[in-house]
Amino acid sequence: MSTYVDLHIIQNLPPSCVNRDDSGSPKSAVYGGVRRLRVSSQSWKRATRLYFNELLDASDVGIRTKRVVELLADRIAAEAPDLTESAPALAEEVFKAAKIKLSPPRGKKDAPQESGYLLFLSTSQVARLAVLAIAAARSGEKLDAKEVKKIFKEAHAVDVSLFGRMVADDTDLNVDAACQVAHAISTHAAENEYDFFTAVDDAKSRSEEEDAGAGMMGTVEFSSATVYRYATVNLDLLAENLGNSDAALRALEVFVKGFCLSMPTGKQNTFANRTVPEAIVVSVRDDQPVSLVGAFEQPVRTDETRGYLARSVEALAEHAHAVEGTYGLRPVASFIVSLKDSDAVASLGERVSFADLSGRLRETVAARVADEEQA
Amino acid sequence: MAVLLLRLAGPMQAWGVKSRFTVRATELAPTKSGVLGMLASAVGRRRTDPIEDLLRLRFGVRKDQPGTVIRDFHTARSLDGKDSMPLSERYYLTDAVFLAGIEGDDALLQGLDEAVKHPVFPLYLGRRSCPPTQPVSLGLRDAPLYDALREEPWLASPWFRRRHRHSAFNAELLLDLDAVPEEEHRGDLRGSRDVPLSFDPRRREYGFRQVERLEVPLTAPADKPSSSVDAHDPMADVEEAAQCS
């Protein structure tokens, strides 16, 4: 049995194209027999991780890159300026000791070597690896492969602990993600639309001899929808990945903030779709994570008096109560942050401000973690 | 011997068998390795832990609402945006509802039932971004797998059942060959390489099993026009027809 924290979000996406496929269409999925707008989980996870940069110290955030040799060499050179020249070679040795394959980037033979895939490293891991490499260079001894591996397995960055890491060369270094993020889908049927645009050539339009034709034209595909977003965090696994429960509570707080307020950046300059959630429900559970997406299997409909947002919150509340009543899946505690107040909102949990949410969540979860540690 | 029934439903699912590199396909029904893997993680087993006991379980799945396949175009970039990874295509099964059955030793199944209700690691339908809708466990049945999978009421959504209200819907039933009683053999067999011999990422191994394909006629319970979900809605058929075209 584990402690889970479920996040349910109802959010409005005005005309926008935050996540598109290879033909430029907003992503979609069929659910309940009708087409919906979809924003992929990986898209919103990336937006969440980028948001972490604003919330966390650099030492807590990981970096995902192939340029690991360059990264470590820079750190070695910064710590030990006398080793600047040999730093790239020292860095290469470290990754070789961890059995991570390196090769020169394609078409650039002289550039520092790179790993074959994106590697997720925390700043504290990079610092510790640099110390090890410098010590080895100074003493003239061979790097201890065991020590190197140990560093790869400990002190993961907050984002590595949440989103996991895969190392194809050595699966011992894998980290299982402590959070699970679903694809966001619209609560109602949503079709894509096309915006036909023309762009005027200013110089041409000033000339009296030219026709009035546009300088260029094209189409942008977009959609507009109210979406349901869901994520769940396995608190026990998060604590295991981070090494202690205090760090896990902090990471949870950061994740909740980042997941709620982040927005994928696709076509943001075109559509300025910078919305915040209409309603956020955070539930602490000790049974099983519960996605409430079933609330929208029957697509939400509107009339001229009420839009999708209020109806979606109502459907969410109705479904949450049905799940609780029918299966006894009762959360330990539920908090709701909502722009508006209504019966549906009141029934979903204790209404709190967004500023108070993390504190209340922390109180609830910390008490459980303390109990478990004693047991 | 008992049977644990699972309802595998959600907006998206993905059940891979032979995916390699940048094309990540999905089968059209949950795989034995996918479902056993889900149960193993619910119990809290790591990928390297033994699964011999689970391999003795018999498995079958009924396609109550087959769903549709969509393609997801997937890009990946480093956080600083400087490095790009190979583009990949991920296929998903959307809008599908399955009834899966696991047959085996009573005590083991009771443990698994409890684990699905209180999973150590969160459950997902083949891919981590595909959480299930509730309930996943439909509980234990005291019947052979073959009968349990035929007798369970149709799990499809109201809109799907409405489409088949004038005739029975023949659901495909894919069963481990040895779970089909001898006199019921139809001979519609296929090999499937989805028996998980080991989930250990260092040496993942899969074996073959023989799967028999049968059909189960399912009918919707009598319409209840008074229920709020199926309220009188003359436009629904028209809209459905439009969506099908």
Coordinates of C-alpha atoms in Angstrom, one line a residue:
Chain A
M1 CA 0.0 0.0 0.0
S2 CA 1.3 3.4 -0.9
T3 CA 0.2 7.0 -0.4
Y4 CA -0.9 8.7 -3.6
V5 CA -1.7 12.3 -4.4
D6 CA -4.1 12.7 -7.3
L7 CA -4.5 15.9 -9.2
H8 CA -7.5 16.7 -11.3
I9 CA -7.7 19.9 -13.3
I10 CA -10.4 21.5 -15.3
Q11 CA -8.9 24.2 -17.6
N12 CA -10.0 26.2 -20.5
L13 CA -7.8 26.3 -23.6
P14 CA -9.0 29.1 -25.9
P15 CA -8.2 28.9 -29.6
S16 CA -4.7 27.5 -29.5
C17 CA -2.4 24.8 -30.8
V18 CA -0.3 23.9 -27.8
N19 CA 0.6 20.4 -29.0
R20 CA 0.5 19.3 -32.6
D21 CA 1.4 16.3 -34.8
D22 CA 3.6 16.1 -37.8
S23 CA 1.0 17.7 -40.1
G24 CA 0.5 20.7 -37.8
S25 CA -2.9 19.6 -36.5
P26 CA -3.6 19.8 -32.8
K27 CA -3.5 16.3 -31.4
S28 CA -6.7 14.4 -30.8
A29 CA -8.2 11.2 -29.5
V30 CA -11.6 9.5 -29.7
Y31 CA -13.3 9.0 -26.4
G32 CA -17.0 8.2 -25.7
G33 CA -17.4 7.8 -29.5
V34 CA -16.5 11.4 -30.3
R35 CA -13.3 13.2 -31.2
R36 CA -11.6 15.2 -28.5
L37 CA -8.7 17.6 -28.3
R38 CA -5.7 16.0 -26.8
V39 CA -2.5 17.4 -25.2
S40 CA 0.0 14.6 -24.8
S41 CA 1.4 13.7 -21.4
Q42 CA 5.0 14.2 -22.5
S43 CA 4.2 17.7 -23.7
W44 CA 2.8 18.8 -20.3
K45 CA 5.5 17.0 -18.4
R46 CA 8.1 19.1 -20.3
A47 CA 6.2 22.3 -19.5
T48 CA 6.1 21.2 -15.9
R49 CA 9.9 20.6 -15.8
L50 CA 10.6 23.9 -17.4
Y51 CA 8.5 25.5 -14.7
F52 CA 10.7 23.8 -12.1
N53 CA 13.5 26.1 -13.1
E54 CA 11.6 29.0 -11.7
L55 CA 10.7 27.2 -8.5
L56 CA 13.9 25.3 -7.6
D57 CA 17.6 26.0 -7.0
A58 CA 19.7 24.9 -9.9
S59 CA 21.2 22.2 -7.6
D60 CA 17.8 20.5 -7.4
V61 CA 17.0 20.5 -11.1
G62 CA 18.3 17.9 -13.5
I63 CA 19.6 18.5 -16.9
R64 CA 18.7 16.2 -19.8
T65 CA 21.4 16.2 -22.4
K66 CA 23.7 14.2 -24.7
R67 CA 26.5 16.6 -24.1
V68 CA 27.5 15.0 -20.8
V69 CA 31.2 15.1 -21.4
E70 CA 31.2 18.9 -22.1
L71 CA 29.0 19.4 -19.0
L72 CA 31.3 17.4 -16.7
A73 CA 34.5 18.8 -18.2
D74 CA 33.2 22.4 -17.6
R75 CA 32.6 21.5 -14.0
I76 CA 36.0 19.9 -13.6
A77 CA 37.7 22.9 -15.1
A78 CA 35.7 25.2 -12.8
E79 CA 36.7 23.3 -9.7
A80 CA 40.3 22.7 -10.7
P81 CA 41.5 25.3 -13.3
D82 CA 44.9 23.6 -13.5
L83 CA 43.2 20.5 -15.1
T84 CA 41.3 22.5 -17.7
E85 CA 43.3 20.9 -20.6
S86 CA 42.8 17.3 -19.5
A87 CA 39.2 17.9 -18.3
P88 CA 37.4 16.5 -21.4
A89 CA 39.5 13.3 -21.2
L90 CA 38.9 13.0 -17.4
A91 CA 35.1 13.4 -18.0
E92 CA 35.2 10.7 -20.7
E93 CA 36.8 8.3 -18.3
V94 CA 34.0 8.9 -15.8
F95 CA 31.3 7.9 -18.3
K96 CA 33.3 5.0 -19.5
A97 CA 33.6 3.7 -15.9
A98 CA 29.8 3.9 -15.7
K99 CA 29.7 1.9 -19.0
I100 CA 27.8 4.7 -20.8
K101 CA 28.8 4.6 -24.5
L102 CA 30.2 7.8 -26.0
S103 CA 30.8 8.8 -29.5
P104 CA 31.6 12.0 -31.4
P105 CA 28.6 13.9 -32.6
R106 CA 27.7 13.3 -36.2
G107 CA 29.6 15.4 -38.6
K108 CA 31.7 17.0 -35.9
K109 CA 34.7 14.8 -35.2
D110 CA 36.6 17.3 -33.1
A111 CA 33.8 18.2 -30.8
P112 CA 33.6 16.6 -27.3
Q113 CA 32.1 13.1 -27.3
E114 CA 28.4 12.7 -26.6
S115 CA 26.2 9.9 -25.1
G116 CA 24.0 8.1 -27.6
Y117 CA 20.8 9.3 -25.9
L118 CA 19.6 12.1 -23.6
L119 CA 21.0 11.5 -20.1
F120 CA 19.3 12.9 -17.1
L121 CA 21.7 14.1 -14.4
S122 CA 21.2 16.2 -11.3
T123 CA 23.6 19.1 -10.6
S124 CA 24.7 17.5 -7.4
Q125 CA 25.5 14.3 -9.3
V126 CA 27.6 16.3 -11.8
A127 CA 29.4 18.0 -8.9
R128 CA 30.1 14.7 -7.1
L129 CA 31.4 13.1 -10.3
A130 CA 33.7 16.1 -10.9
V131 CA 35.2 15.7 -7.4
L132 CA 35.8 12.0 -8.1
A133 CA 37.5 12.7 -11.4
I134 CA 39.7 15.4 -9.9
A135 CA 40.7 13.2 -7.0
A136 CA 41.6 10.4 -9.5
A137 CA 43.7 12.8 -11.7
R138 CA 45.5 14.2 -8.6
S139 CA 46.4 10.8 -7.2
G140 CA 47.1 9.2 -10.5
E141 CA 44.9 6.2 -9.6
K142 CA 42.2 4.6 -11.7
L143 CA 38.6 5.7 -11.2
D144 CA 36.6 3.5 -8.9
A145 CA 33.8 2.3 -11.2
K146 CA 31.7 1.3 -8.1
E147 CA 31.9 4.9 -6.7
V148 CA 30.9 6.3 -10.1
K149 CA 27.9 4.0 -10.3
K150 CA 26.9 4.9 -6.7
I151 CA 26.7 8.5 -7.6
F152 CA 24.5 7.8 -10.6
K153 CA 22.2 5.9 -8.3
E154 CA 21.9 8.5 -5.5
A155 CA 20.8 12.1 -5.0
H156 CA 18.6 12.2 -8.0
A157 CA 17.3 15.6 -9.1
V158 CA 13.7 16.4 -8.2
D159 CA 12.6 16.0 -11.9
V160 CA 14.5 12.7 -12.3
S161 CA 12.8 11.4 -9.2
L162 CA 9.4 12.5 -10.5
F163 CA 9.7 11.6 -14.2
G164 CA 12.2 8.8 -14.1
R165 CA 15.3 8.1 -16.2
M166 CA 16.2 5.4 -18.7
V167 CA 19.7 4.4 -19.4
A168 CA 19.8 2.0 -22.3
D169 CA 23.5 0.9 -21.8
D170 CA 23.1 0.0 -18.1
T171 CA 19.6 -0.6 -16.8
D172 CA 21.0 -0.6 -13.2
L173 CA 21.0 3.2 -13.5
N174 CA 17.3 3.4 -14.4
V175 CA 15.0 5.4 -12.1
D176 CA 11.4 4.5 -12.0
A177 CA 9.2 7.6 -12.3
A178 CA 7.2 8.4 -9.1
C179 CA 4.6 10.4 -11.0
Q180 CA 2.2 9.4 -13.7
V181 CA 0.7 12.0 -16.0
A182 CA -2.3 11.3 -18.3
H183 CA -2.9 12.8 -21.7
A184 CA -5.1 15.8 -21.2
I185 CA -8.4 15.5 -23.2
S186 CA -11.3 17.8 -23.8
T187 CA -14.4 17.1 -21.7
H188 CA -16.5 17.6 -24.8
A189 CA -16.5 16.9 -28.5
A190 CA -13.9 19.2 -30.1
E191 CA -13.0 19.5 -33.8
N192 CA -10.0 21.2 -35.2
E193 CA -10.5 24.5 -37.1
Y194 CA -8.4 26.2 -39.8
D195 CA -7.4 29.8 -39.7
F196 CA -6.8 31.2 -43.2
F197 CA -4.4 34.1 -43.0
T198 CA -3.0 36.6 -45.4
A199 CA 0.1 38.7 -44.7
V200 CA 0.5 42.1 -46.3
D201 CA 3.8 43.1 -47.9
D202 CA 4.1 46.7 -46.6
A203 CA 6.4 47.9 -49.4
K204 CA 4.2 46.3 -52.0
S205 CA 1.0 47.8 -50.6
R206 CA 2.6 51.3 -50.6
S207 CA 3.4 51.1 -54.3
E208 CA 0.6 52.4 -56.6
E209 CA 1.6 50.2 -59.5
E210 CA 1.2 46.9 -57.6
D211 CA -2.1 45.0 -57.1
A212 CA -3.7 44.6 -53.7
G213 CA -2.7 40.9 -53.3
A214 CA -1.1 39.6 -50.1
G215 CA 2.5 38.9 -49.8
M216 CA 1.8 35.4 -48.5
M217 CA -1.0 33.3 -47.2
G218 CA -1.5 30.0 -45.5
T219 CA -3.5 28.2 -42.8
V220 CA -3.0 27.5 -39.1
E221 CA -4.9 24.7 -37.6
F222 CA -6.2 25.2 -34.1
S223 CA -8.8 24.1 -31.6
S224 CA -10.5 25.4 -28.5
A225 CA -11.7 23.3 -25.6
T226 CA -12.1 22.8 -21.9
V227 CA -9.7 20.0 -20.9
Y228 CA -9.5 17.5 -18.1
R229 CA -5.9 17.0 -16.8
Y230 CA -4.9 14.2 -14.5
A231 CA -1.7 13.2 -12.7
T232 CA -0.9 11.1 -9.7
V233 CA 2.2 11.0 -7.5
N234 CA 3.4 7.9 -5.6
L235 CA 4.8 9.5 -2.5
D236 CA 6.6 6.4 -1.2
L237 CA 8.5 5.9 -4.5
L238 CA 9.3 9.6 -4.6
A239 CA 10.8 9.4 -1.1
E240 CA 12.8 6.4 -2.2
N241 CA 14.1 8.1 -5.3
L242 CA 15.1 11.3 -3.4
G243 CA 16.5 9.5 -0.4
N244 CA 14.2 10.9 2.3
S245 CA 10.6 11.9 3.0
D246 CA 11.4 15.6 3.7
A247 CA 12.8 16.0 0.2
A248 CA 9.8 14.1 -1.1
L249 CA 7.4 16.6 0.5
R250 CA 9.2 19.5 -1.0
A251 CA 9.3 17.8 -4.4
L252 CA 5.5 17.2 -4.2
E253 CA 4.9 20.8 -3.5
V254 CA 7.0 21.9 -6.5
F255 CA 5.3 19.3 -8.7
V256 CA 1.8 20.5 -7.7
K257 CA 2.7 24.1 -8.4
G258 CA 4.5 23.3 -11.7
F259 CA 1.8 21.0 -13.0
C260 CA -1.0 23.4 -12.2
L261 CA 0.5 26.6 -13.5
S262 CA 2.6 25.4 -16.5
M263 CA 1.5 25.6 -20.1
P264 CA 3.1 23.9 -23.1
T265 CA 4.6 26.6 -25.3
G266 CA 3.4 25.4 -28.7
K267 CA 2.1 28.4 -30.8
Q268 CA 1.9 30.5 -27.7
N269 CA 3.0 33.7 -29.5
T270 CA 0.3 33.1 -32.1
F271 CA -2.5 32.4 -29.7
A272 CA -1.4 33.8 -26.2
N273 CA -3.3 30.9 -24.6
R274 CA -2.0 31.7 -21.1
T275 CA -4.8 30.4 -19.0
V276 CA -4.8 29.0 -15.4
P277 CA -7.0 26.2 -14.2
E278 CA -10.7 26.8 -13.5
A279 CA -10.6 24.2 -10.8
I280 CA -7.9 22.0 -9.2
V281 CA -8.8 19.1 -7.0
V282 CA -6.0 17.5 -5.0
S283 CA -6.8 14.2 -3.3
V284 CA -4.7 12.2 -0.9
R285 CA -5.4 8.5 -1.1
D286 CA -4.2 5.4 0.6
D287 CA -6.2 2.9 -1.6
Q288 CA -5.6 3.5 -5.3
P289 CA -5.0 6.4 -7.6
V290 CA -8.4 7.3 -9.2
S291 CA -8.6 9.1 -12.6
L292 CA -12.0 10.8 -12.9
V293 CA -11.8 11.0 -16.7
G294 CA -14.9 8.7 -16.8
A295 CA -16.9 11.8 -15.9
F296 CA -16.4 13.0 -19.5
E297 CA -16.9 9.7 -21.3
Q298 CA -20.3 11.0 -22.1
P299 CA -19.2 14.4 -23.7
V300 CA -20.3 17.5 -21.8
R301 CA -22.9 19.6 -23.6
T302 CA -23.7 23.2 -23.2
D303 CA -26.6 25.6 -23.8
E304 CA -26.6 29.3 -24.3
T305 CA -26.7 30.0 -20.5
R306 CA -23.8 27.8 -19.3
G307 CA -20.4 27.1 -20.9
Y308 CA -18.2 24.0 -20.7
L309 CA -16.3 25.0 -17.6
A310 CA -19.1 25.0 -15.0
R311 CA -20.6 21.9 -16.6
S312 CA -17.3 20.1 -16.5
V313 CA -16.8 20.9 -12.8
E314 CA -20.3 19.6 -12.1
A315 CA -19.7 16.4 -14.1
L316 CA -16.4 15.9 -12.3
A317 CA -18.2 16.3 -8.9
E318 CA -21.0 13.9 -9.8
H319 CA -18.6 11.3 -11.1
A320 CA -16.3 11.6 -8.0
H321 CA -19.3 11.0 -5.7
A322 CA -20.4 8.0 -7.9
V323 CA -17.0 6.4 -7.6
E324 CA -16.9 7.0 -3.9
G325 CA -20.4 5.8 -3.3
T326 CA -20.2 2.7 -5.6
Y327 CA -16.7 1.5 -4.8
G328 CA -16.0 3.1 -1.5
L329 CA -13.0 4.7 -2.9
R330 CA -12.8 7.6 -0.5
P331 CA -9.8 9.9 -0.4
V332 CA -8.2 10.6 3.0
A333 CA -8.5 14.3 2.2
S334 CA -9.5 16.5 -0.7
F335 CA -8.7 20.1 -1.3
I336 CA -10.1 22.3 -4.1
V337 CA -8.9 25.5 -5.6
S338 CA -11.6 27.1 -7.8
L339 CA -12.1 30.4 -9.5
K340 CA -15.8 30.1 -8.7
D341 CA -17.9 28.8 -5.9
S342 CA -20.8 26.4 -6.4
D343 CA -22.4 23.4 -4.9
A344 CA -20.3 21.2 -7.1
V345 CA -17.1 22.9 -5.9
A346 CA -18.2 22.7 -2.3
S347 CA -18.9 19.0 -2.6
L348 CA -15.5 18.2 -4.1
G349 CA -13.5 19.0 -1.0
E350 CA -12.3 21.7 1.3
R351 CA -12.0 25.0 -0.7
V352 CA -8.6 26.6 -0.1
S353 CA -6.6 29.3 -1.8
F354 CA -3.8 28.2 -4.2
A355 CA -1.3 29.8 -1.8
D356 CA -2.6 27.7 1.1
L357 CA -2.9 24.5 -1.0
S358 CA 0.7 23.3 -0.6
G359 CA 0.7 23.9 3.1
R360 CA -2.5 22.0 3.7
L361 CA -1.4 19.2 1.5
R362 CA 2.0 19.1 3.3
E363 CA 0.3 18.9 6.7
T364 CA -2.0 16.0 5.6
V365 CA 0.8 14.0 3.9
A366 CA 3.5 14.7 6.4
A367 CA 1.3 13.2 9.2
R368 CA 0.9 10.0 7.1
V369 CA 4.6 9.7 6.2
A370 CA 5.5 10.1 9.9
D371 CA 3.0 7.4 10.9
E372 CA 4.4 5.1 8.3
E373 CA 8.0 5.7 9.3
Q374 CA 7.1 4.8 12.9
A375 CA 5.2 1.6 11.9
Chain B
M1 CA -9.3 -22.3 -8.7
A2 CA -10.9 -18.9 -9.0
V3 CA -11.0 -16.1 -11.6
L4 CA -10.1 -12.4 -11.1
L5 CA -11.9 -10.2 -13.5
L6 CA -10.5 -6.8 -14.5
R7 CA -12.1 -4.0 -16.4
L8 CA -9.4 -2.4 -18.6
A9 CA -10.9 0.9 -19.8
G10 CA -9.7 4.4 -20.2
P11 CA -9.3 7.1 -22.9
M12 CA -6.1 5.5 -24.1
Q13 CA -4.3 2.2 -23.8
A14 CA -1.2 0.7 -25.5
W15 CA -0.3 -3.0 -25.5
G16 CA 3.0 -3.5 -27.3
V17 CA 4.4 -6.9 -28.3
K18 CA 7.0 -6.4 -31.0
S19 CA 7.8 -2.7 -30.9
R20 CA 11.4 -1.7 -31.5
F21 CA 13.1 1.6 -32.0
T22 CA 11.0 4.5 -33.1
V23 CA 7.7 2.8 -34.0
R24 CA 5.8 1.8 -30.9
A25 CA 2.9 -0.2 -32.0
T26 CA -0.1 -1.5 -30.0
E27 CA -2.0 -4.8 -30.2
L28 CA -5.7 -4.6 -30.5
A29 CA -6.3 -6.2 -27.2
P30 CA -4.4 -6.3 -23.8
T31 CA -1.5 -8.7 -23.8
K32 CA -0.7 -11.4 -21.2
S33 CA 2.6 -9.7 -20.5
G34 CA 1.0 -6.3 -20.1
V35 CA -1.6 -7.5 -17.7
L36 CA 0.7 -9.7 -15.6
G37 CA 3.1 -6.8 -15.5
M38 CA 0.4 -4.6 -14.2
L39 CA -0.5 -7.1 -11.5
A40 CA 3.1 -7.6 -10.5
S41 CA 3.7 -3.9 -10.1
A42 CA 0.4 -3.6 -8.1
V43 CA 1.9 -6.1 -5.7
G44 CA 5.0 -4.0 -5.5
R45 CA 7.4 -6.3 -7.4
R46 CA 10.4 -4.8 -9.1
R47 CA 11.2 -5.7 -12.6
T48 CA 14.0 -8.0 -11.4
D49 CA 11.8 -9.9 -8.9
P50 CA 10.7 -13.4 -9.7
I51 CA 7.3 -13.9 -11.4
E52 CA 7.1 -17.7 -11.6
D53 CA 3.9 -17.8 -9.6
L54 CA 2.2 -15.4 -12.0
L55 CA 3.3 -17.4 -15.1
R56 CA 1.1 -20.3 -13.9
L57 CA -2.0 -18.1 -14.3
R58 CA -4.3 -18.5 -17.2
F59 CA -5.4 -15.5 -19.1
G60 CA -8.2 -14.4 -21.4
V61 CA -9.6 -11.1 -22.6
R62 CA -13.0 -10.1 -24.1
K63 CA -13.2 -7.1 -26.4
D64 CA -16.3 -5.4 -25.1
Q65 CA -15.7 -2.2 -27.0
P66 CA -12.9 -2.5 -29.5
G67 CA -11.8 1.1 -29.7
T68 CA -9.8 2.8 -32.5
V69 CA -6.1 3.1 -33.1
I70 CA -4.5 6.5 -33.2
R71 CA -1.0 7.5 -34.1
D72 CA 0.9 9.9 -31.8
F73 CA 3.8 11.8 -33.3
H74 CA 6.4 12.2 -30.6
T75 CA 9.3 14.5 -30.4
A76 CA 11.9 14.7 -27.6
R77 CA 14.4 17.5 -27.0
S78 CA 16.9 18.2 -24.2
L79 CA 15.7 20.6 -21.6
D80 CA 18.0 23.4 -23.0
G81 CA 16.5 22.7 -26.4
K82 CA 19.8 22.1 -28.0
D83 CA 19.6 18.3 -28.7
S84 CA 16.9 16.5 -30.5
M85 CA 16.1 12.8 -30.3
P86 CA 14.8 10.6 -33.1
L87 CA 11.2 11.3 -33.9
S88 CA 9.0 8.4 -32.9
E89 CA 5.5 7.3 -33.7
R90 CA 3.5 5.9 -30.8
Y91 CA 0.3 4.1 -31.5
Y92 CA -2.5 4.0 -28.9
L93 CA -5.9 2.3 -28.7
T94 CA -8.5 4.9 -27.8
D95 CA -12.0 4.5 -26.4
A96 CA -11.7 0.8 -25.8
V97 CA -13.2 -1.3 -23.0
F98 CA -11.9 -4.8 -22.2
L99 CA -12.8 -7.5 -19.8
A100 CA -9.7 -9.5 -18.8
G101 CA -9.8 -12.6 -16.7
I102 CA -7.0 -14.3 -14.7
E103 CA -7.4 -17.9 -13.5
G104 CA -5.4 -19.6 -10.8
D105 CA -4.9 -20.4 -7.2
D106 CA -7.5 -18.8 -4.8
A107 CA -5.1 -17.3 -2.3
L108 CA -2.8 -15.9 -5.0
L109 CA -5.8 -14.3 -6.8
Q110 CA -7.2 -12.8 -3.5
G111 CA -3.8 -11.2 -3.0
L112 CA -3.8 -9.8 -6.5
D113 CA -7.4 -8.5 -6.1
E114 CA -6.3 -6.7 -2.9
A115 CA -3.2 -5.4 -4.6
V116 CA -5.2 -3.9 -7.6
K117 CA -7.4 -2.1 -5.0
H118 CA -4.3 -0.9 -3.1
P119 CA -1.5 -0.9 -5.6
V120 CA 2.1 -0.3 -4.5
F121 CA 2.9 1.3 -7.9
P122 CA 0.2 3.0 -9.9
L123 CA -1.6 0.9 -12.5
Y124 CA -1.5 1.8 -16.2
L125 CA -2.9 0.3 -19.3
G126 CA 0.3 -0.8 -21.1
R127 CA 1.9 2.6 -21.1
R128 CA 2.5 4.9 -18.2
S129 CA 0.6 7.8 -19.6
C130 CA -2.6 5.6 -19.8
P131 CA -4.2 5.4 -16.4
P132 CA -7.3 3.3 -16.1
T133 CA -10.8 4.6 -15.3
Q134 CA -12.3 3.0 -12.2
P135 CA -13.1 0.3 -11.2
V136 CA -10.2 -1.9 -12.4
S137 CA -11.0 -4.9 -10.2
L138 CA -14.4 -6.5 -10.7
G139 CA -13.6 -9.0 -8.0
L140 CA -13.3 -12.8 -7.9
R141 CA -15.6 -15.3 -9.6
D142 CA -16.0 -18.9 -8.5
A143 CA -16.2 -20.3 -12.1
P144 CA -13.9 -21.5 -14.8
L145 CA -12.2 -18.7 -16.8
Y146 CA -14.1 -19.7 -19.9
D147 CA -17.5 -19.4 -18.2
A148 CA -16.6 -16.3 -16.2
L149 CA -15.6 -14.4 -19.4
R150 CA -18.8 -15.4 -21.2
E151 CA -21.2 -14.7 -18.4
E152 CA -20.1 -11.2 -17.3
P153 CA -22.5 -8.5 -18.4
W154 CA -21.4 -6.3 -21.3
L155 CA -19.1 -3.5 -20.1
A156 CA -19.4 -1.2 -23.1
S157 CA -20.5 2.4 -22.8
P158 CA -24.1 3.3 -23.2
W159 CA -23.4 5.0 -26.6
F160 CA -21.7 1.9 -27.9
R161 CA -24.5 -0.4 -26.7
R162 CA -27.1 1.9 -28.3
R163 CA -25.4 1.3 -31.6
H164 CA -26.0 -2.4 -31.3
R165 CA -29.4 -2.4 -29.7
H166 CA -31.1 -4.1 -32.6
S167 CA -28.8 -7.0 -32.8
A168 CA -26.3 -8.9 -30.6
F169 CA -22.8 -7.6 -30.5
N170 CA -20.3 -10.4 -31.1
A171 CA -17.3 -9.7 -28.9
E172 CA -14.1 -11.3 -29.7
L173 CA -12.8 -13.5 -26.9
L174 CA -9.0 -14.4 -26.9
L175 CA -8.2 -17.2 -24.5
D176 CA -5.2 -19.2 -23.5
L177 CA -5.8 -22.4 -25.4
D178 CA -5.7 -24.6 -22.2
A179 CA -8.5 -22.5 -20.7
V180 CA -10.9 -23.5 -23.4
P181 CA -12.8 -26.7 -22.7
E182 CA -12.0 -29.4 -25.2
E183 CA -15.6 -29.7 -26.6
E184 CA -15.6 -25.9 -27.3
H185 CA -12.4 -25.9 -29.4
R186 CA -13.1 -24.1 -32.7
G187 CA -9.6 -24.4 -34.0
D188 CA -9.2 -20.6 -34.7
L189 CA -5.7 -20.5 -33.2
R190 CA -2.9 -18.0 -33.3
G191 CA 0.5 -17.9 -31.6
S192 CA 1.3 -14.8 -29.5
R193 CA 4.7 -14.0 -28.1
D194 CA 3.6 -12.2 -25.0
V195 CA 4.4 -14.7 -22.2
P196 CA 6.7 -12.7 -19.9
L197 CA 9.5 -15.0 -18.8
S198 CA 11.3 -12.1 -17.2
F199 CA 10.7 -8.4 -16.9
D200 CA 14.3 -7.8 -15.9
P201 CA 15.3 -4.9 -18.3
R202 CA 18.8 -6.5 -18.7
R203 CA 17.3 -9.6 -20.3
R204 CA 13.7 -9.2 -21.0
E205 CA 12.3 -12.4 -22.4
Y206 CA 9.1 -13.5 -23.8
G207 CA 7.8 -16.9 -24.7
F208 CA 5.0 -18.0 -27.0
R209 CA 1.5 -19.1 -26.1
Q210 CA -1.4 -20.5 -28.1
V211 CA -4.4 -18.3 -28.1
E212 CA -7.9 -19.5 -29.3
R213 CA -10.2 -16.9 -30.8
L214 CA -13.9 -17.3 -30.0
E215 CA -16.9 -15.0 -30.2
V216 CA -19.4 -14.2 -27.4
P217 CA -22.7 -12.6 -28.4
L218 CA -23.4 -9.8 -25.9
T219 CA -26.7 -8.0 -25.6
A220 CA -27.6 -4.8 -23.9
P221 CA -29.9 -4.9 -20.9
A222 CA -33.4 -3.6 -21.6
D223 CA -33.3 0.1 -22.2
K224 CA -34.1 2.3 -19.2
P225 CA -35.5 5.4 -20.8
S226 CA -36.0 7.0 -17.4
S227 CA -32.3 7.0 -16.5
S228 CA -30.6 10.4 -16.8
V229 CA -27.7 9.0 -18.8
D230 CA -29.9 7.6 -21.5
A231 CA -32.4 10.4 -21.5
H232 CA -34.5 10.8 -24.7
D233 CA -32.2 12.3 -27.2
P234 CA -33.4 12.0 -30.8
M235 CA -30.4 13.9 -32.1
A236 CA -27.9 11.4 -30.7
D237 CA -28.4 8.9 -33.5
V238 CA -28.0 11.6 -36.1
E239 CA -24.8 12.8 -34.5
E240 CA -23.5 9.4 -34.2
A241 CA -24.2 8.7 -37.8
A242 CA -22.3 11.9 -38.7
Q243 CA -19.3 10.9 -36.6
C244 CA -19.2 7.5 -38.2
S245 CA -19.1 8.9 -41.7

